[in-house]
Amino acid sequence: QVQLQESGPGPVKPSETLSLTCTVSGGSISSYYWSWIRQSPGKGLEWIGYIYYSGSTNYNPSLKSRVTISVDTSKNQFSLKLSSVTAADTAVYYCARGSWLLTLWGQGTLVTVSS
Amino acid sequence: EIVLTQSPGTLSLSPGERATLSCRASQSVSSSYLAWYQQKPGQAPRLLFYGASSRATGIPDRFSGSGSGTDFTLTISRLEPEDFAVYYCQQYGSSPPTFGGGTKVEIK
């Protein structure tokens, strides 16, 4: 069955760029929308944005100025970049299948922003 | 954006009891584009319902969803041990999609 797995380099310092990749296994990334969501104690669940396999994107207005989501169909992966991070960006980051309705989620990865 | 308010914050019940969870929207949810998710500790959310009342694949029929407009309900007819978790509602009818703050169903 289709599985999603987030990966990333670990802790991020304030003002730097957070980078995460989601690898889709057991199925093709094509013909679907793919999203990033985050969860923090302070803000709960927050949808970050989605990308279609063809490359079109849609972002949460609250994060739009700092977010870039990209896709690499040859690797069956899509990625998140969030720039100029602060402690408020500390959260568990999930990738998921779907645009606004999220039908399948990865297990999530904790990203801590700290100097 | 649409704000979703879930109540109660915590529901303390025993296995076999009925659970009723509420989700209220700050404005009408377009076409009942309301979803429910279940999240257990250390796990990702799992989709339970979409379209307010359509069960996702593999969800047992002791779970039911209902509602329209601004008021939605998730009901678990008889709680099983594996049902104790946090439940979130989400509207996906208008941008940006938003989530409620969650209801924790805990063992009494």
PDB file of C-alpha atoms in Angstrom:
ATOM      1  CA  GLN A   1       0.000   0.000   0.000  1.00  0.00           C
ATOM      2  CA  VAL A   2       1.033   3.616  -0.440  1.00  0.00           C
ATOM      3  CA  GLN A   3       3.211   5.023   2.330  1.00  0.00           C
ATOM      4  CA  LEU A   4       4.662   8.467   2.931  1.00  0.00           C
ATOM      5  CA  GLN A   5       7.869   9.205   4.811  1.00  0.00           C
ATOM      6  CA  GLU A   6       9.183  12.600   5.812  1.00  0.00           C
ATOM      7  CA  SER A   7      12.905  13.257   6.073  1.00  0.00           C
ATOM      8  CA  GLY A   8      15.042  16.245   6.858  1.00  0.00           C
ATOM      9  CA  PRO A   9      18.383  17.385   8.236  1.00  0.00           C
ATOM     10  CA  GLY A  10      17.280  17.935  11.828  1.00  0.00           C
ATOM     11  CA  PRO A  11      17.286  21.086  14.000  1.00  0.00           C
ATOM     12  CA  VAL A  12      17.198  24.463  12.299  1.00  0.00           C
ATOM     13  CA  LYS A  13      18.576  27.751  13.567  1.00  0.00           C
ATOM     14  CA  PRO A  14      16.455  30.915  13.687  1.00  0.00           C
ATOM     15  CA  SER A  15      16.427  32.886  10.408  1.00  0.00           C
ATOM     16  CA  GLU A  16      17.537  29.823   8.418  1.00  0.00           C
ATOM     17  CA  THR A  17      15.496  27.748   5.968  1.00  0.00           C
ATOM     18  CA  LEU A  18      13.710  24.580   7.007  1.00  0.00           C
ATOM     19  CA  SER A  19      13.880  21.857   4.351  1.00  0.00           C
ATOM     20  CA  LEU A  20      11.936  18.597   4.339  1.00  0.00           C
ATOM     21  CA  THR A  21      11.340  15.882   1.773  1.00  0.00           C
ATOM     22  CA  CYS A  22       8.470  13.420   1.544  1.00  0.00           C
ATOM     23  CA  THR A  23       9.095  10.121  -0.227  1.00  0.00           C
ATOM     24  CA  VAL A  24       6.076   8.287  -1.607  1.00  0.00           C
ATOM     25  CA  SER A  25       6.447   4.518  -1.771  1.00  0.00           C
ATOM     26  CA  GLY A  26       4.117   1.770  -2.959  1.00  0.00           C
ATOM     27  CA  GLY A  27       2.509   3.976  -5.585  1.00  0.00           C
ATOM     28  CA  SER A  28       3.083   6.791  -8.040  1.00  0.00           C
ATOM     29  CA  ILE A  29       3.163  10.439  -7.135  1.00  0.00           C
ATOM     30  CA  SER A  30       1.450  11.210 -10.420  1.00  0.00           C
ATOM     31  CA  SER A  31      -2.219  12.147 -10.702  1.00  0.00           C
ATOM     32  CA  TYR A  32      -2.485  13.255  -7.079  1.00  0.00           C
ATOM     33  CA  TYR A  33      -2.194  16.374  -4.969  1.00  0.00           C
ATOM     34  CA  TRP A  34       0.295  16.332  -2.104  1.00  0.00           C
ATOM     35  CA  SER A  35       0.289  18.514   0.987  1.00  0.00           C
ATOM     36  CA  TRP A  36       2.337  19.619   3.963  1.00  0.00           C
ATOM     37  CA  ILE A  37       0.712  20.139   7.359  1.00  0.00           C
ATOM     38  CA  ARG A  38       2.252  20.977  10.702  1.00  0.00           C
ATOM     39  CA  GLN A  39       1.173  20.474  14.298  1.00  0.00           C
ATOM     40  CA  SER A  40       2.348  22.434  17.296  1.00  0.00           C
ATOM     41  CA  PRO A  41       1.036  22.688  20.848  1.00  0.00           C
ATOM     42  CA  GLY A  42       0.380  26.376  20.396  1.00  0.00           C
ATOM     43  CA  LYS A  43      -1.337  26.448  17.012  1.00  0.00           C
ATOM     44  CA  GLY A  44      -2.696  22.922  16.610  1.00  0.00           C
ATOM     45  CA  LEU A  45      -2.952  21.522  13.101  1.00  0.00           C
ATOM     46  CA  GLU A  46      -2.125  23.975  10.331  1.00  0.00           C
ATOM     47  CA  TRP A  47      -2.271  23.270   6.605  1.00  0.00           C
ATOM     48  CA  ILE A  48       0.818  24.693   4.908  1.00  0.00           C
ATOM     49  CA  GLY A  49       0.146  24.101   1.231  1.00  0.00           C
ATOM     50  CA  TYR A  50      -0.149  21.600  -1.587  1.00  0.00           C
ATOM     51  CA  ILE A  51       1.412  20.749  -4.920  1.00  0.00           C
ATOM     52  CA  TYR A  52      -0.058  18.843  -7.846  1.00  0.00           C
ATOM     53  CA  TYR A  53       2.241  16.329  -9.502  1.00  0.00           C
ATOM     54  CA  SER A  54       2.379  18.646 -12.509  1.00  0.00           C
ATOM     55  CA  GLY A  55       3.843  21.376 -10.300  1.00  0.00           C
ATOM     56  CA  SER A  56       0.969  23.758  -9.595  1.00  0.00           C
ATOM     57  CA  THR A  57       0.844  24.949  -5.996  1.00  0.00           C
ATOM     58  CA  ASN A  58      -1.445  26.557  -3.435  1.00  0.00           C
ATOM     59  CA  TYR A  59      -0.247  27.926  -0.111  1.00  0.00           C
ATOM     60  CA  ASN A  60      -1.774  29.044   3.162  1.00  0.00           C
ATOM     61  CA  PRO A  61      -1.850  32.862   3.009  1.00  0.00           C
ATOM     62  CA  SER A  62      -0.424  33.002   6.533  1.00  0.00           C
ATOM     63  CA  LEU A  63       2.789  31.330   5.335  1.00  0.00           C
ATOM     64  CA  LYS A  64       2.789  32.094   1.629  1.00  0.00           C
ATOM     65  CA  SER A  65       5.636  34.590   1.703  1.00  0.00           C
ATOM     66  CA  ARG A  66       7.988  32.014   3.239  1.00  0.00           C
ATOM     67  CA  VAL A  67       6.891  28.688   1.703  1.00  0.00           C
ATOM     68  CA  THR A  68       7.991  26.824  -1.394  1.00  0.00           C
ATOM     69  CA  ILE A  69       6.733  23.330  -2.237  1.00  0.00           C
ATOM     70  CA  SER A  70       8.287  21.465  -5.135  1.00  0.00           C
ATOM     71  CA  VAL A  71       7.946  18.004  -6.693  1.00  0.00           C
ATOM     72  CA  ASP A  72      10.372  15.545  -8.269  1.00  0.00           C
ATOM     73  CA  THR A  73       8.332  12.914 -10.083  1.00  0.00           C
ATOM     74  CA  SER A  74      11.441  10.971 -11.114  1.00  0.00           C
ATOM     75  CA  LYS A  75      12.202  10.317  -7.448  1.00  0.00           C
ATOM     76  CA  ASN A  76       8.551  10.071  -6.323  1.00  0.00           C
ATOM     77  CA  GLN A  77       9.230  12.880  -3.861  1.00  0.00           C
ATOM     78  CA  PHE A  78       7.952  16.307  -2.975  1.00  0.00           C
ATOM     79  CA  SER A  79       9.614  18.872  -0.760  1.00  0.00           C
ATOM     80  CA  LEU A  80       8.965  21.783   1.577  1.00  0.00           C
ATOM     81  CA  LYS A  81      11.101  24.836   2.151  1.00  0.00           C
ATOM     82  CA  LEU A  82      10.166  27.350   4.840  1.00  0.00           C
ATOM     83  CA  SER A  83      12.418  30.372   5.066  1.00  0.00           C
ATOM     84  CA  SER A  84      13.278  32.772   7.878  1.00  0.00           C
ATOM     85  CA  VAL A  85      12.156  30.378  10.591  1.00  0.00           C
ATOM     86  CA  THR A  86      11.589  31.346  14.214  1.00  0.00           C
ATOM     87  CA  ALA A  87      10.810  29.363  17.336  1.00  0.00           C
ATOM     88  CA  ALA A  88       7.137  29.591  16.352  1.00  0.00           C
ATOM     89  CA  ASP A  89       7.878  27.257  13.449  1.00  0.00           C
ATOM     90  CA  THR A  90       8.843  24.438  15.817  1.00  0.00           C
ATOM     91  CA  ALA A  91       6.349  21.669  15.123  1.00  0.00           C
ATOM     92  CA  VAL A  92       5.781  18.155  13.885  1.00  0.00           C
ATOM     93  CA  TYR A  93       5.644  18.396  10.104  1.00  0.00           C
ATOM     94  CA  TYR A  94       3.514  15.917   8.160  1.00  0.00           C
ATOM     95  CA  CYS A  95       3.259  15.206   4.480  1.00  0.00           C
ATOM     96  CA  ALA A  96      -0.025  13.880   3.169  1.00  0.00           C
ATOM     97  CA  ARG A  97      -1.882  12.891   0.016  1.00  0.00           C
ATOM     98  CA  GLY A  98      -4.576  15.322  -1.014  1.00  0.00           C
ATOM     99  CA  SER A  99      -5.056  19.018  -1.569  1.00  0.00           C
ATOM    100  CA  TRP A 100      -7.424  20.174   1.128  1.00  0.00           C
ATOM    101  CA  LEU A 101      -8.900  16.769   2.131  1.00  0.00           C
ATOM    102  CA  LEU A 102      -6.016  14.703   3.448  1.00  0.00           C
ATOM    103  CA  THR A 103      -6.568  11.025   2.843  1.00  0.00           C
ATOM    104  CA  LEU A 104      -3.204   9.535   3.789  1.00  0.00           C
ATOM    105  CA  TRP A 105      -0.527  10.923   6.101  1.00  0.00           C
ATOM    106  CA  GLY A 106       3.122  10.274   6.781  1.00  0.00           C
ATOM    107  CA  GLN A 107       4.229   9.560  10.334  1.00  0.00           C
ATOM    108  CA  GLY A 108       5.546  13.092  10.813  1.00  0.00           C
ATOM    109  CA  THR A 109       8.904  14.539  11.773  1.00  0.00           C
ATOM    110  CA  LEU A 110       9.666  16.937  14.609  1.00  0.00           C
ATOM    111  CA  VAL A 111      11.514  20.049  13.546  1.00  0.00           C
ATOM    112  CA  THR A 112      12.948  22.196  16.305  1.00  0.00           C
ATOM    113  CA  VAL A 113      14.030  25.769  15.670  1.00  0.00           C
ATOM    114  CA  SER A 114      16.685  26.706  18.169  1.00  0.00           C
ATOM    115  CA  SER A 115      19.987  28.474  18.292  1.00  0.00           C
TER     116      SER A 115
ATOM    117  CA  GLU B   1     -10.771  31.936   7.310  1.00  0.00           C
ATOM    118  CA  ILE B   2     -13.291  29.595   8.925  1.00  0.00           C
ATOM    119  CA  VAL B   3     -12.713  28.933  12.622  1.00  0.00           C
ATOM    120  CA  LEU B   4     -13.786  25.534  13.930  1.00  0.00           C
ATOM    121  CA  THR B   5     -14.610  25.123  17.621  1.00  0.00           C
ATOM    122  CA  GLN B   6     -14.756  21.612  19.016  1.00  0.00           C
ATOM    123  CA  SER B   7     -16.484  20.635  22.239  1.00  0.00           C
ATOM    124  CA  PRO B   8     -16.006  19.314  24.739  1.00  0.00           C
ATOM    125  CA  GLY B   9     -12.252  19.585  25.024  1.00  0.00           C
ATOM    126  CA  THR B  10     -12.096  16.276  26.857  1.00  0.00           C
ATOM    127  CA  LEU B  11     -14.662  13.501  27.099  1.00  0.00           C
ATOM    128  CA  SER B  12     -14.182  10.926  29.862  1.00  0.00           C
ATOM    129  CA  LEU B  13     -16.104   7.753  29.121  1.00  0.00           C
ATOM    130  CA  SER B  14     -15.974   4.008  29.701  1.00  0.00           C
ATOM    131  CA  PRO B  15     -15.680   1.327  27.013  1.00  0.00           C
ATOM    132  CA  GLY B  16     -19.117   0.489  25.669  1.00  0.00           C
ATOM    133  CA  GLU B  17     -20.471   4.000  26.220  1.00  0.00           C
ATOM    134  CA  ARG B  18     -21.624   6.393  23.508  1.00  0.00           C
ATOM    135  CA  ALA B  19     -19.472   9.386  22.572  1.00  0.00           C
ATOM    136  CA  THR B  20     -20.861  12.525  20.973  1.00  0.00           C
ATOM    137  CA  LEU B  21     -18.371  15.106  19.700  1.00  0.00           C
ATOM    138  CA  SER B  22     -19.319  18.525  18.388  1.00  0.00           C
ATOM    139  CA  CYS B  23     -17.711  20.783  15.792  1.00  0.00           C
ATOM    140  CA  ARG B  24     -19.084  24.267  15.194  1.00  0.00           C
ATOM    141  CA  ALA B  25     -17.939  26.520  12.346  1.00  0.00           C
ATOM    142  CA  SER B  26     -17.719  30.315  12.407  1.00  0.00           C
ATOM    143  CA  GLN B  27     -19.498  30.386   9.040  1.00  0.00           C
ATOM    144  CA  SER B  28     -21.298  27.872   6.873  1.00  0.00           C
ATOM    145  CA  VAL B  29     -19.109  25.087   5.517  1.00  0.00           C
ATOM    146  CA  SER B  30     -19.482  24.908   1.768  1.00  0.00           C
ATOM    147  CA  SER B  31     -21.196  21.746   0.490  1.00  0.00           C
ATOM    148  CA  SER B  32     -20.639  20.044   3.832  1.00  0.00           C
ATOM    149  CA  TYR B  33     -16.936  19.777   3.096  1.00  0.00           C
ATOM    150  CA  LEU B  34     -16.281  18.716   6.671  1.00  0.00           C
ATOM    151  CA  ALA B  35     -13.879  15.925   7.623  1.00  0.00           C
ATOM    152  CA  TRP B  36     -13.083  14.120  10.861  1.00  0.00           C
ATOM    153  CA  TYR B  37      -9.694  12.666  11.786  1.00  0.00           C
ATOM    154  CA  GLN B  38      -8.556  10.412  14.613  1.00  0.00           C
ATOM    155  CA  GLN B  39      -5.110  10.792  16.135  1.00  0.00           C
ATOM    156  CA  LYS B  40      -3.486   8.429  18.614  1.00  0.00           C
ATOM    157  CA  PRO B  41      -0.353   9.322  20.625  1.00  0.00           C
ATOM    158  CA  GLY B  42       2.756   9.372  18.483  1.00  0.00           C
ATOM    159  CA  GLN B  43       0.777   8.773  15.293  1.00  0.00           C
ATOM    160  CA  ALA B  44      -0.396  10.869  12.398  1.00  0.00           C
ATOM    161  CA  PRO B  45      -4.064  11.778  12.034  1.00  0.00           C
ATOM    162  CA  ARG B  46      -6.178   9.220  10.175  1.00  0.00           C
ATOM    163  CA  LEU B  47      -9.140  10.230   8.026  1.00  0.00           C
ATOM    164  CA  LEU B  48     -12.449   8.959   9.413  1.00  0.00           C
ATOM    165  CA  PHE B  49     -15.092  10.926   7.495  1.00  0.00           C
ATOM    166  CA  TYR B  50     -15.366  13.299   4.597  1.00  0.00           C
ATOM    167  CA  GLY B  51     -18.377  15.156   3.282  1.00  0.00           C
ATOM    168  CA  ALA B  52     -19.600  15.251   6.891  1.00  0.00           C
ATOM    169  CA  SER B  53     -21.024  11.728   6.800  1.00  0.00           C
ATOM    170  CA  SER B  54     -19.103   9.550   4.331  1.00  0.00           C
ATOM    171  CA  ARG B  55     -16.890   6.988   6.051  1.00  0.00           C
ATOM    172  CA  ALA B  56     -13.355   6.609   4.825  1.00  0.00           C
ATOM    173  CA  THR B  57     -12.104   3.166   3.849  1.00  0.00           C
ATOM    174  CA  GLY B  58     -11.934   0.702   6.734  1.00  0.00           C
ATOM    175  CA  ILE B  59     -13.750   2.816   9.311  1.00  0.00           C
ATOM    176  CA  PRO B  60     -16.139   0.671  11.379  1.00  0.00           C
ATOM    177  CA  ASP B  61     -19.819   1.480  11.379  1.00  0.00           C
ATOM    178  CA  ARG B  62     -19.914   2.261  15.098  1.00  0.00           C
ATOM    179  CA  PHE B  63     -18.602   5.629  13.910  1.00  0.00           C
ATOM    180  CA  SER B  64     -21.069   8.030  12.309  1.00  0.00           C
ATOM    181  CA  GLY B  65     -20.879  11.611  11.134  1.00  0.00           C
ATOM    182  CA  SER B  66     -23.660  14.108  10.634  1.00  0.00           C
ATOM    183  CA  GLY B  67     -24.455  17.763  10.296  1.00  0.00           C
ATOM    184  CA  SER B  68     -24.508  20.617   7.825  1.00  0.00           C
ATOM    185  CA  GLY B  69     -24.042  24.359   7.673  1.00  0.00           C
ATOM    186  CA  THR B  70     -22.210  25.307  10.844  1.00  0.00           C
ATOM    187  CA  ASP B  71     -22.937  22.366  13.156  1.00  0.00           C
ATOM    188  CA  PHE B  72     -21.437  18.913  12.805  1.00  0.00           C
ATOM    189  CA  THR B  73     -21.308  15.845  15.035  1.00  0.00           C
ATOM    190  CA  LEU B  74     -19.163  12.739  15.272  1.00  0.00           C
ATOM    191  CA  THR B  75     -20.764   9.877  17.176  1.00  0.00           C
ATOM    192  CA  ILE B  76     -19.169   6.663  18.371  1.00  0.00           C
ATOM    193  CA  SER B  77     -22.024   4.366  19.314  1.00  0.00           C
ATOM    194  CA  ARG B  78     -20.093   1.993  21.605  1.00  0.00           C
ATOM    195  CA  LEU B  79     -16.550   2.863  22.535  1.00  0.00           C
ATOM    196  CA  GLU B  80     -13.945   0.191  21.951  1.00  0.00           C
ATOM    197  CA  PRO B  81     -10.542   0.364  23.697  1.00  0.00           C
ATOM    198  CA  GLU B  82      -8.869   1.406  20.434  1.00  0.00           C
ATOM    199  CA  ASP B  83     -11.206   4.415  20.059  1.00  0.00           C
ATOM    200  CA  PHE B  84      -9.653   6.393  22.905  1.00  0.00           C
ATOM    201  CA  ALA B  85      -7.802   9.118  21.029  1.00  0.00           C
ATOM    202  CA  VAL B  86      -8.001  12.755  19.952  1.00  0.00           C
ATOM    203  CA  TYR B  87     -10.501  13.657  17.232  1.00  0.00           C
ATOM    204  CA  TYR B  88     -10.218  16.672  14.945  1.00  0.00           C
ATOM    205  CA  CYS B  89     -12.687  18.198  12.558  1.00  0.00           C
ATOM    206  CA  GLN B  90     -11.501  20.011   9.431  1.00  0.00           C
ATOM    207  CA  GLN B  91     -13.291  22.115   6.848  1.00  0.00           C
ATOM    208  CA  TYR B  92     -12.027  21.884   3.297  1.00  0.00           C
ATOM    209  CA  GLY B  93     -14.677  23.922   1.520  1.00  0.00           C
ATOM    210  CA  SER B  94     -12.904  27.241   1.546  1.00  0.00           C
ATOM    211  CA  SER B  95      -9.328  28.407   1.515  1.00  0.00           C
ATOM    212  CA  PRO B  96      -7.378  27.916   3.631  1.00  0.00           C
ATOM    213  CA  PRO B  97      -8.569  24.571   5.008  1.00  0.00           C
ATOM    214  CA  THR B  98      -8.685  24.752   8.792  1.00  0.00           C
ATOM    215  CA  PHE B  99      -8.831  22.360  11.719  1.00  0.00           C
ATOM    216  CA  GLY B 100     -10.598  22.427  15.049  1.00  0.00           C
ATOM    217  CA  GLY B 101      -8.665  22.281  18.295  1.00  0.00           C
ATOM    218  CA  GLY B 102      -9.582  18.661  18.940  1.00  0.00           C
ATOM    219  CA  THR B 103     -11.583  16.606  21.440  1.00  0.00           C
ATOM    220  CA  LYS B 104      -9.738  14.067  23.546  1.00  0.00           C
ATOM    221  CA  VAL B 105     -11.737  10.946  24.328  1.00  0.00           C
ATOM    222  CA  GLU B 106     -10.178   9.395  27.406  1.00  0.00           C
ATOM    223  CA  ILE B 107     -10.908   6.352  29.506  1.00  0.00           C
ATOM    224  CA  LYS B 108     -12.911   7.162  32.617  1.00  0.00           C
TER     225      LYS B 108
END
